[in-house]
Tab-separated table of C-alpha atoms (C1' of nucleotides) in Angstrom:
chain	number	residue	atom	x	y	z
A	1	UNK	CA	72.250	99.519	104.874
A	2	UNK	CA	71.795	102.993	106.172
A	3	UNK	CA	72.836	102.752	109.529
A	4	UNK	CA	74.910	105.388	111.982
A	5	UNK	CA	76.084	108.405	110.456
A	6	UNK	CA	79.098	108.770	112.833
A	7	UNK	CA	81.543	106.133	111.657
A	8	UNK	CA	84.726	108.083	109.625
A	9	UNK	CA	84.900	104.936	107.369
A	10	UNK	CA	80.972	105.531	106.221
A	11	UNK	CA	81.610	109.607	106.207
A	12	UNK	CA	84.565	108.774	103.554
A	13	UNK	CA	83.292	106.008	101.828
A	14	UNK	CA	80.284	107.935	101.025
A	15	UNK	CA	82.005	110.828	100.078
A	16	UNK	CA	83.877	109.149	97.377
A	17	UNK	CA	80.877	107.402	96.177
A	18	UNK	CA	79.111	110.715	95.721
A	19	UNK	CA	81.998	112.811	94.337
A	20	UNK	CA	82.812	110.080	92.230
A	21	UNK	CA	79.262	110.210	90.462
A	22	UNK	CA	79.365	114.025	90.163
A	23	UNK	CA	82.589	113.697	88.460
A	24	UNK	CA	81.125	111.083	86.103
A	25	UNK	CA	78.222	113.342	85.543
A	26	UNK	CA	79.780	116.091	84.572
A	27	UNK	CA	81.114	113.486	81.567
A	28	UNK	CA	78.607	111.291	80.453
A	29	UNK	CA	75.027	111.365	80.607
A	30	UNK	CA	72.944	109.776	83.259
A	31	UNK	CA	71.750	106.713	81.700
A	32	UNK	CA	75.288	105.717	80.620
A	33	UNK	CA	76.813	105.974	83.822
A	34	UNK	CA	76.911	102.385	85.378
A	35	UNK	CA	77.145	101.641	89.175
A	36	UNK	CA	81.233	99.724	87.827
A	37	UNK	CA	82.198	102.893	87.013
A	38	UNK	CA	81.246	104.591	89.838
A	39	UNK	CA	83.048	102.416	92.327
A	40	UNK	CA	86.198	102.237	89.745
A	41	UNK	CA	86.295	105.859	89.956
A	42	UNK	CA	85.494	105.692	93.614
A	43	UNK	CA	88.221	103.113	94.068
A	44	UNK	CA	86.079	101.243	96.001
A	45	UNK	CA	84.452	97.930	95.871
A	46	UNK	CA	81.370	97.020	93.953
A	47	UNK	CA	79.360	95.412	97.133
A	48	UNK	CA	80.450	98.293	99.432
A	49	UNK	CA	78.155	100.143	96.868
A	50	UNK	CA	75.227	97.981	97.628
A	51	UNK	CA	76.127	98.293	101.453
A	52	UNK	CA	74.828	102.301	101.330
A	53	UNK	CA	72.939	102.355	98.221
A	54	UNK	CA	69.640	100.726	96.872
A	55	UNK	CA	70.673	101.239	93.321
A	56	UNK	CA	71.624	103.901	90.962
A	57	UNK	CA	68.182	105.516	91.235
A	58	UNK	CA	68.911	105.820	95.150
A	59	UNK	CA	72.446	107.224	94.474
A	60	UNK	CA	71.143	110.357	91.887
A	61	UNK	CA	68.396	110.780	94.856
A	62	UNK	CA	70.882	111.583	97.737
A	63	UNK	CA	73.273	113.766	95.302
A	64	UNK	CA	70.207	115.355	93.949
A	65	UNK	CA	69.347	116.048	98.159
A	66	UNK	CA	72.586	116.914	99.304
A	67	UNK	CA	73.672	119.384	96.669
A	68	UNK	CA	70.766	121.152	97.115
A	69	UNK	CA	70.484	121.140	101.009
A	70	UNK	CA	73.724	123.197	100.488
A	71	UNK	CA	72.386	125.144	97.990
A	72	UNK	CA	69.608	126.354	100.345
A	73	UNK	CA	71.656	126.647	102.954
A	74	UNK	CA	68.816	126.163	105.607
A	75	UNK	CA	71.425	127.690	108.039
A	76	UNK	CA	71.594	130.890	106.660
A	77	UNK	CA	67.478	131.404	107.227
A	78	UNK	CA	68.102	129.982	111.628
A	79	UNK	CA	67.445	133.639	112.438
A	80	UNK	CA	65.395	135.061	109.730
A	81	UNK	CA	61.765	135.664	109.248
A	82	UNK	CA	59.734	134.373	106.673
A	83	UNK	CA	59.549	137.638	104.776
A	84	UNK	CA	59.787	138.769	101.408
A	85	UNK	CA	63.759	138.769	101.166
A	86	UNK	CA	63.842	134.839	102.755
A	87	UNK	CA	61.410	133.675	100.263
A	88	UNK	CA	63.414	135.560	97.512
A	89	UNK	CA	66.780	133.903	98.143
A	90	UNK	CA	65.258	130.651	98.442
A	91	UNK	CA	63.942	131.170	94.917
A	92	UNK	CA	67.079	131.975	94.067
A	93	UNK	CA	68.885	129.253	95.282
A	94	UNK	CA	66.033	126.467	93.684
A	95	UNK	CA	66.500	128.143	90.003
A	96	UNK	CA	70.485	128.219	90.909
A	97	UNK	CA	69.722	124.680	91.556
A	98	UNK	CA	67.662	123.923	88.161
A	99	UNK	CA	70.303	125.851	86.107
A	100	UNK	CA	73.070	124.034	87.414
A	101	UNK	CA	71.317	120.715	86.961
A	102	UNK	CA	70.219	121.785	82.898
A	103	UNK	CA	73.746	121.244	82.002
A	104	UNK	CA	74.062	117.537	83.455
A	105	UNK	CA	71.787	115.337	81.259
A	106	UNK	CA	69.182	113.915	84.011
A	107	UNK	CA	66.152	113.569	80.751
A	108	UNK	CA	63.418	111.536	82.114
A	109	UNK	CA	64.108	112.080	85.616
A	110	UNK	CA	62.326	115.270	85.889
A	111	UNK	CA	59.730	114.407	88.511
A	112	UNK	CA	62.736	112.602	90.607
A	113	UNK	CA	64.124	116.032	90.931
A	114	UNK	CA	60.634	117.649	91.175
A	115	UNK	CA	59.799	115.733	93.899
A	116	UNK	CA	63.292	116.751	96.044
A	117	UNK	CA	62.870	120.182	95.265
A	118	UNK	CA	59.221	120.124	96.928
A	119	UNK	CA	60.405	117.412	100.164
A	120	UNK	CA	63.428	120.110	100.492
A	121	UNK	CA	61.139	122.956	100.282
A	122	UNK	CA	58.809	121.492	102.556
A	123	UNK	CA	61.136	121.007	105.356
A	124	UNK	CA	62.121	124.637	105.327
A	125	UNK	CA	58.949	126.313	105.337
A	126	UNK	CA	58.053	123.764	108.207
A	127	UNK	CA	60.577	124.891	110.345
A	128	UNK	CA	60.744	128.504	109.356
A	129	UNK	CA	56.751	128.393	110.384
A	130	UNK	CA	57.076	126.408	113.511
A	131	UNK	CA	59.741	128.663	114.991
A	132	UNK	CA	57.742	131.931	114.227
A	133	UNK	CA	54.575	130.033	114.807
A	134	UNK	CA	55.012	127.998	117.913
A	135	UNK	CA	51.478	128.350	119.105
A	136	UNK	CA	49.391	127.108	116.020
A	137	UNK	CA	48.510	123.771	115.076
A	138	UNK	CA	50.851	121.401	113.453
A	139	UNK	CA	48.782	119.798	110.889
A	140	UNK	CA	48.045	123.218	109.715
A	141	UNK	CA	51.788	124.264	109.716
A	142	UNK	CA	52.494	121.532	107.550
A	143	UNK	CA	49.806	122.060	105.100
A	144	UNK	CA	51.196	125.703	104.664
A	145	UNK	CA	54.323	124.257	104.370
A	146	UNK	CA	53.091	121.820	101.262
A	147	UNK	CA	51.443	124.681	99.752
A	148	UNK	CA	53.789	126.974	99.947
A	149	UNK	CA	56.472	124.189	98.655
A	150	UNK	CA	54.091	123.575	95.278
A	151	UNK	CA	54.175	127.145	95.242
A	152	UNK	CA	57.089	127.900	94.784
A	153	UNK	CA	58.336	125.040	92.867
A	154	UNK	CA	55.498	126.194	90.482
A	155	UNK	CA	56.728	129.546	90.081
A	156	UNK	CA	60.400	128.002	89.807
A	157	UNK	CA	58.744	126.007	86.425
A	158	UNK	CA	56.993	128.898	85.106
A	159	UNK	CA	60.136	131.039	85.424
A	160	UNK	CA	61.860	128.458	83.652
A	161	UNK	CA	59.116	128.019	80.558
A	162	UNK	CA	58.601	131.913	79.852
A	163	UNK	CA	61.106	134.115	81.271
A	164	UNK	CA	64.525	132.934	82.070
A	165	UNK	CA	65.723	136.728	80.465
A	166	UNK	CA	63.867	138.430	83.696
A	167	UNK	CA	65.580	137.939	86.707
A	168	UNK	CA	64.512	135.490	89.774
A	169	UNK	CA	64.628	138.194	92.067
A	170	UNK	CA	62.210	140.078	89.748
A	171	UNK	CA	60.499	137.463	89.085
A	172	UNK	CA	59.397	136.211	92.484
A	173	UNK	CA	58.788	139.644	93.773
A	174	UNK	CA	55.328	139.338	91.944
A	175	UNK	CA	53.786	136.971	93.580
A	176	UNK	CA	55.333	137.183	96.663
A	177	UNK	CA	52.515	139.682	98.267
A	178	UNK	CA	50.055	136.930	97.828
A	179	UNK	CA	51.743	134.557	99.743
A	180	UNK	CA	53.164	136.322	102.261
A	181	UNK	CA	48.846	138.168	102.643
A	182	UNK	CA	48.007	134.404	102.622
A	183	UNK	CA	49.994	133.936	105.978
A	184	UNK	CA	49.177	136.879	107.931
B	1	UNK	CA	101.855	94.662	109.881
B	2	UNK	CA	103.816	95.288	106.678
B	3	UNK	CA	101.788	93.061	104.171
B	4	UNK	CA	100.205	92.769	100.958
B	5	UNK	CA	100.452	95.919	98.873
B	6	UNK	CA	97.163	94.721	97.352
B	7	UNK	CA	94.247	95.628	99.204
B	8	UNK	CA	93.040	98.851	98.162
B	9	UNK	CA	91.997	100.200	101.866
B	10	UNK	CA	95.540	99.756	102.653
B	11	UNK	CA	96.725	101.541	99.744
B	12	UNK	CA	94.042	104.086	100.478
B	13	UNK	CA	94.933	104.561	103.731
B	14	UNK	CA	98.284	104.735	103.436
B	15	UNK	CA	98.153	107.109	100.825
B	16	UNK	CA	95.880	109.435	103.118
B	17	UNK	CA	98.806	109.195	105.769
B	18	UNK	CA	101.732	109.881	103.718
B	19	UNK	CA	100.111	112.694	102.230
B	20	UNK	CA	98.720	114.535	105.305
B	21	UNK	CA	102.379	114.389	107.086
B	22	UNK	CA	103.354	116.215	103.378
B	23	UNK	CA	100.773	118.429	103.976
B	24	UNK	CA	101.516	119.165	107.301
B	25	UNK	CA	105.261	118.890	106.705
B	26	UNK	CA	104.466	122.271	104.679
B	27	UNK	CA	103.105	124.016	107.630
B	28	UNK	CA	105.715	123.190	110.887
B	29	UNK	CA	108.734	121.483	111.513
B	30	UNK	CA	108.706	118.082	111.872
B	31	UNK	CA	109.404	117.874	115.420
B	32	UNK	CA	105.950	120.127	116.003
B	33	UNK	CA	104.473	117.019	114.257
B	34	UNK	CA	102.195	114.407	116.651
B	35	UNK	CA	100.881	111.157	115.256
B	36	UNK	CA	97.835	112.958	116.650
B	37	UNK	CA	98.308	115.998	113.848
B	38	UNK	CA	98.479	113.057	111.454
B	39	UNK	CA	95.397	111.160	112.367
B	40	UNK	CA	93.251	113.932	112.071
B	41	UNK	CA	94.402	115.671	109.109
B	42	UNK	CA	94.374	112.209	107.673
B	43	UNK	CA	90.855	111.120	109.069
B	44	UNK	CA	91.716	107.826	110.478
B	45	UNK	CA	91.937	106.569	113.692
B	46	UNK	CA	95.269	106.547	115.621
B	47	UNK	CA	95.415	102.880	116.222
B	48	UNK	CA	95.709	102.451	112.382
B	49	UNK	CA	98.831	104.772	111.948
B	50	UNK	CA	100.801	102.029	114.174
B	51	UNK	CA	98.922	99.079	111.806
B	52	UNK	CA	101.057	100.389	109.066
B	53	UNK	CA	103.984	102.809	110.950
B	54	UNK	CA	106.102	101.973	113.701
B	55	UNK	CA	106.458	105.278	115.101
B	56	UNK	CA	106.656	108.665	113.277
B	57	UNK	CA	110.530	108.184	112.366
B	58	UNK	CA	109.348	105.241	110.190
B	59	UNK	CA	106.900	107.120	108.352
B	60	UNK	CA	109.069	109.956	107.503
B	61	UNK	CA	111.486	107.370	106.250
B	62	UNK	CA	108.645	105.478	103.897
B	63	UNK	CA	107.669	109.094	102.827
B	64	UNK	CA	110.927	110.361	101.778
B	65	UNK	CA	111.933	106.765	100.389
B	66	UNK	CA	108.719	107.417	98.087
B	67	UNK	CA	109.251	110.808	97.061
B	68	UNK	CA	112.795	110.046	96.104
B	69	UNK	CA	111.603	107.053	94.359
B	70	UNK	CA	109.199	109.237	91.991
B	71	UNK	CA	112.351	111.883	91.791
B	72	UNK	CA	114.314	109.369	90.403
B	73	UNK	CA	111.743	107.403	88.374
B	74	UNK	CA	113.842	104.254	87.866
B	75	UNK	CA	111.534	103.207	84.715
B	76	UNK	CA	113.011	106.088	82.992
B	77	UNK	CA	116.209	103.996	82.438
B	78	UNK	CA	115.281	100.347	82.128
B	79	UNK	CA	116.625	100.671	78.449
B	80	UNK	CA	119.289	103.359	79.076
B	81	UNK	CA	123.219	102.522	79.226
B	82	UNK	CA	125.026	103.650	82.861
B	83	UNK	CA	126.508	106.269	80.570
B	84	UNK	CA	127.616	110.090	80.986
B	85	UNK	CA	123.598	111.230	80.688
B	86	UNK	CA	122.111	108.310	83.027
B	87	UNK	CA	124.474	109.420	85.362
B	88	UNK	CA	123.942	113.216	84.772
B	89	UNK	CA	119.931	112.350	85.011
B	90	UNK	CA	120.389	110.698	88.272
B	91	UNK	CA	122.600	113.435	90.220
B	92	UNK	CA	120.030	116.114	89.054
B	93	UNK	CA	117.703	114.133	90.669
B	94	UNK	CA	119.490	113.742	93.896
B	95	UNK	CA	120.469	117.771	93.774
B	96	UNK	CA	116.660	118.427	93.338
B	97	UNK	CA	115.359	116.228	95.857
B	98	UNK	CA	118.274	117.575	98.388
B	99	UNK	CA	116.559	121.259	97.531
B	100	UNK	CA	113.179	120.426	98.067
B	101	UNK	CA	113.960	119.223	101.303
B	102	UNK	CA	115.950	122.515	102.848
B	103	UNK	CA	112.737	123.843	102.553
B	104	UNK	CA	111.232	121.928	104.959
B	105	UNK	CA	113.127	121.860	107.981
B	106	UNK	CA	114.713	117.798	109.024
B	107	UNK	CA	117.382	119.055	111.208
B	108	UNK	CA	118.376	116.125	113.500
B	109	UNK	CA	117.384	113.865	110.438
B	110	UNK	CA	120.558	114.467	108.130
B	111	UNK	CA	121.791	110.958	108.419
B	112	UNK	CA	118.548	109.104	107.978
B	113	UNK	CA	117.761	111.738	104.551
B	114	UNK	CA	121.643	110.407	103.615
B	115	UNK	CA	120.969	106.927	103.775
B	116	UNK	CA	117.732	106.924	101.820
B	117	UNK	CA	120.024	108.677	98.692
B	118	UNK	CA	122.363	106.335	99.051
B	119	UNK	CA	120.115	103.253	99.358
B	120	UNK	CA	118.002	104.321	96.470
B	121	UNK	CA	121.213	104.712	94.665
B	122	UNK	CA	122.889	101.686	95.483
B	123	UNK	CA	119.481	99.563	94.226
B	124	UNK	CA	119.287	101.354	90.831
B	125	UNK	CA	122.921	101.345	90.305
B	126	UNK	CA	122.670	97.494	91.291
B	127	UNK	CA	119.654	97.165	88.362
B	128	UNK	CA	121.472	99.081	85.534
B	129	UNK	CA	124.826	97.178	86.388
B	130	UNK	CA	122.863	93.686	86.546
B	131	UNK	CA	121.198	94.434	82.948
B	132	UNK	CA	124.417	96.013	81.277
B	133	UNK	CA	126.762	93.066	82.752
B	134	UNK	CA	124.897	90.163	83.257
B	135	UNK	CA	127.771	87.947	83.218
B	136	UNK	CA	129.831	89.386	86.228
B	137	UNK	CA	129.808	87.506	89.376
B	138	UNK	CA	126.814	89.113	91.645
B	139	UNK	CA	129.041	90.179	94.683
B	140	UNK	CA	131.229	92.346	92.294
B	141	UNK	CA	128.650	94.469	90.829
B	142	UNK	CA	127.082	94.763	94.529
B	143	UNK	CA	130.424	96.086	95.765
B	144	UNK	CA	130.377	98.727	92.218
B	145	UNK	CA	126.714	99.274	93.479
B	146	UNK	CA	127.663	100.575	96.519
B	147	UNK	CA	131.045	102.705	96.023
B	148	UNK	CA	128.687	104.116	92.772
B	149	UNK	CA	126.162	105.656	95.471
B	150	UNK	CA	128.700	106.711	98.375
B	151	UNK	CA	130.793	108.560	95.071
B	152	UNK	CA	127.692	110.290	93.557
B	153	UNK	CA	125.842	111.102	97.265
B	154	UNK	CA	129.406	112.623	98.107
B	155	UNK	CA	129.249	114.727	94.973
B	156	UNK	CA	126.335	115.625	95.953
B	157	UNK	CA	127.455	117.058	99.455
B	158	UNK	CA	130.163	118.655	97.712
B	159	UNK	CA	128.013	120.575	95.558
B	160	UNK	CA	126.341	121.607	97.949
B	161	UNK	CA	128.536	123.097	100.132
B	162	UNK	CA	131.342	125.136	97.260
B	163	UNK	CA	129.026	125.257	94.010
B	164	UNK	CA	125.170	125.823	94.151
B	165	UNK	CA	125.940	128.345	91.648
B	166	UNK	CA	127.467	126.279	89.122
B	167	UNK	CA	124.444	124.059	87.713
B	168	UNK	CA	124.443	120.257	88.819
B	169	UNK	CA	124.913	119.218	85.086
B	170	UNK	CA	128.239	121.017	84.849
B	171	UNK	CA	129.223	120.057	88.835
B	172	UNK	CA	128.943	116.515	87.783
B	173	UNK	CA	130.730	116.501	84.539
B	174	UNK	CA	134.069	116.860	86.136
B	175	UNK	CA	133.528	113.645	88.008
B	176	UNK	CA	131.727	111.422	85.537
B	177	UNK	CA	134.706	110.660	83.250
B	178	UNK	CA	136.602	108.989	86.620
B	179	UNK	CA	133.481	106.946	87.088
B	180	UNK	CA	132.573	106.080	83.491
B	181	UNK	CA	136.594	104.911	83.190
B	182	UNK	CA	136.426	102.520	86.671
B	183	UNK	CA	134.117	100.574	85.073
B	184	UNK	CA	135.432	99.827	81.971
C	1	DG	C1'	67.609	82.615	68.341
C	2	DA	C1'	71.895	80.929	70.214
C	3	DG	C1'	76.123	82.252	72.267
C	4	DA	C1'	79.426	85.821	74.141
C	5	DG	C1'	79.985	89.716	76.843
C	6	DT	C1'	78.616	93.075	80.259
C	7	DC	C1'	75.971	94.762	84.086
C	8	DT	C1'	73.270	94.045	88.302
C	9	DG	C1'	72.275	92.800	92.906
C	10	DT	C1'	73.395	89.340	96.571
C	11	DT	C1'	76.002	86.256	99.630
C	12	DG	C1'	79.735	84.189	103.073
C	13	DG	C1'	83.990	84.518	104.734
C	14	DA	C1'	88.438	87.184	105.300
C	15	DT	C1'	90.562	91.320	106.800
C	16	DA	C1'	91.410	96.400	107.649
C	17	DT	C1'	89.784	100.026	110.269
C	18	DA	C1'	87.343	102.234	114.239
C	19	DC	C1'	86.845	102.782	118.983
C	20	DA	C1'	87.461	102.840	123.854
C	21	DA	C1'	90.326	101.938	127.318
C	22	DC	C1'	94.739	101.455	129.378
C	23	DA	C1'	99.608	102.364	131.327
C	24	DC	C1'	103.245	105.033	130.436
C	25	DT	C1'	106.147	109.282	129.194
C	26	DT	C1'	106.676	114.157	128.125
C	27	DT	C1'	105.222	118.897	128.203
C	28	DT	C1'	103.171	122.649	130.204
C	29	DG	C1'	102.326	126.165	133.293
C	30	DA	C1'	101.083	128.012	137.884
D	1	DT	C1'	108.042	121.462	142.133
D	2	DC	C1'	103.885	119.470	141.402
D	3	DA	C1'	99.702	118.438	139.033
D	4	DA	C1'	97.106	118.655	134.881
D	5	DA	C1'	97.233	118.076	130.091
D	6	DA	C1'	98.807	116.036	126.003
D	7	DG	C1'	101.150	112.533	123.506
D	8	DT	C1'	102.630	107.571	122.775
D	9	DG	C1'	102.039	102.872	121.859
D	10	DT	C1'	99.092	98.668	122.767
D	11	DT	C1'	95.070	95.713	123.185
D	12	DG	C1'	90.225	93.428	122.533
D	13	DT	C1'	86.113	93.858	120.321
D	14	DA	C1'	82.818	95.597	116.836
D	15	DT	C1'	82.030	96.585	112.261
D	16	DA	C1'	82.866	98.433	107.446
D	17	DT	C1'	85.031	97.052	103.506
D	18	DC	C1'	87.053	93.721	100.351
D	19	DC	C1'	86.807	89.726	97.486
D	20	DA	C1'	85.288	85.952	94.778
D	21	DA	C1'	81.597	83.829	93.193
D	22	DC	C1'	76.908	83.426	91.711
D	23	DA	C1'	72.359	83.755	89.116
D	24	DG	C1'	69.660	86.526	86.439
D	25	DA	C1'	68.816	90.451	83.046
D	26	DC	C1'	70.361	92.930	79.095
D	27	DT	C1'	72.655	93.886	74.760
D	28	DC	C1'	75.054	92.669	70.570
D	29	DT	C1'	76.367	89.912	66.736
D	30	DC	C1'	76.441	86.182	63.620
DNA sequence: GAGAGTCTGTTGGATATACAACACTTTTGA
DNA sequence: TCAAAAGTGTTGTATATCCAACAGACTCTC
C-alpha cells in the first residue's frame, strides 16, 4: 500500500474512496460510518480499500489533509512574504477549516484534527521561511516553523472558545505584531 | 472482448466512456471526435477503449442503442396490452429520441440511427406480442414484430418531414386504428 | 452465556486496466 | 509535393482491482 502516485487507476480509485466518505459524512456521524459503506458508495471493492488505506482512522486522516491543503492553498502564498496579510489569510483559511468541520460530527477526534492543522501549518511556515531565509540554519527554521504552527493553531482555539462574533481578520491582527517582532 | 456484464470495473469503465463521447457529443460533431478526445475526457487509457469498442462507429451504436433503450423504458409495459396508448407511448418515444438527436449533428449516420429504432422496436414489439399471444407459432409474431417497427419508424419519418406541428399523439392516431385492426 | 448477524482486516488467484512500443493511415501546413 | 504531426488499431508485460473465503472481534437477543 501507498505506492506511485501516477497510475490513473490509483488517482480514480482514490478519488471515489474519498468523495465517497465526504458524502457519507455529510449524512451520518463519524463513528457510524463503516469502511462497507464506504466502498458500496464508492462502488468499489472492500479489499481495494485495504490496498490504499490502513483503516478508517487512516481514511478521516488523508480527507482531514487534503481538504485542508486546498483550503490553504499553499500556492497562493509561492510569491508572498511572510507578512501580516499572509499570516491573516492563513488564519482565515484554518478557522474556515474548523467551521466547516463543526458541522460534520468528528467528537473525540479532536486532537486527530489538531494534530493536521499543526503538521499542515508547519510545512508552510517552513517553506515560506526557507525561501525568504535561505541563509539561516535549518534546525532553527524549523523550530520557528513549530512555534509559529502552535501559535497559530492556539489562537485558532482561543478564537473559537471566546469570540467567534469578532471577526478572524480582527482577531489575528492582535497578535500578529508579536510574531511577526519575534522574526525580525 | 464483449463479456460478462458483471464486473463492476467494466461497468465502470464503460460507463465513463459512453458518457464522455455524450459529453463531448455536446461540444463538436461527431466526425471532430478521436478515440483520443474520448480517452482523455474519459481518463482511461486508449488500449482499453478497443477492450470494450471496436472502433468509434461501434460505440456510437452501443450509446445510442442505450439511450433509446432508457427512452423507451421497456419495463414500463411488461403488464400493458399492445393497445392504442402502448402504441401512442412508444411513437412519442421514438419522436423524442429522433429530436434530441437533430441537435447533435450524425449526418452520414442516418441509416445506422434508423436501424437502432427499428431494432429496438422490433424486440419490444416481439416481447409484448410473445406475452399477449403466447399460443401463436414463434415465426408469425417475428414477422408482426418486424412489419410493427418498419410501420411505426415510417410514421415516424413521415412526421417528421409534413407535421412537426401537429403533436406526435395526434400524428399517430390516424394510423393506430389500421394497426390495432391487422392484428386482430 | 450461547448463538446469529455484522464488521474488520487479510489472503491467493483471476482478470481488467495501464503503459510503452509498434506499423500503418490520414491530416496538416509550408 | 513532401515531411511532420496526429490518429488508429494491436501487442506483451506489469500491476491495480475484483472476488470469494477466512478467522477474529463486536453487538444483539433470547
Amino acid at each position: 500500500m501507498e505506492r506511485t502516485k501516477a497510475d490513473p487507476r490509483v488517482l480514480r480509485t482514490r478519488k471515489l474512496i474519498m468523495d465517497s466518505f465526504i458524502e457519507l459524512s455529510s449524512k451520518k456521524e463519524f463513528k457510524d460510518i463503516t469502511v462497507k459503506d464506504i466502498t458500496e458508495e464508492a462502488m468499489i471493492n472492500r479489499a481495494t480499500f485495504y490496498y490504499h488505506f490502513e483503516d478508517i482512522y487512516d481514511l478521516l486522516e488523508k480527507v482531514l489533509t487534503e481538504v485542508l491543503s486546498i483550503n490553504l492553498d499553499y500556492e497562493r502564498y509561492i510569491n508572498s512574504q511572510l507578512d501580516e496579510e499572509t499570516i491573516s489569510n492563513i488564519f482565515i483559511a484554518i478557522t474556515d477549516f474548523q467551521k466547516s468541520l463543526s458541522h460534520r460530527c468528528h467528537r473525540g477526534y479532536e486532537d486527530t484534527i489538531a494534530r493536521i492543522i499543526r503538521e499542515q501549518l508547519e510545512m508552510i511556515f517552513y517553506k515560506l521561511l526557507l525561501k525568504e531565509r535561505p541563509n539561516d540554519h535549518e534546525d532553527g527554521l524549523k523550530m520557528a516553523a513549530v512555534m509559529l504552527s502552535w501559535g497559530i493553531y492556539g489562537a485558532s482555539v482561543e478564537w473559537r472558545r471566546s469570540s467567534e462574533n469578532q471577526s478572524p481578520e480582527d482577531f489575528m491582527k492582535q497578535g500578529i505584531p508579536y510574531i511577526l517582532s519575534g522574526l525580525k
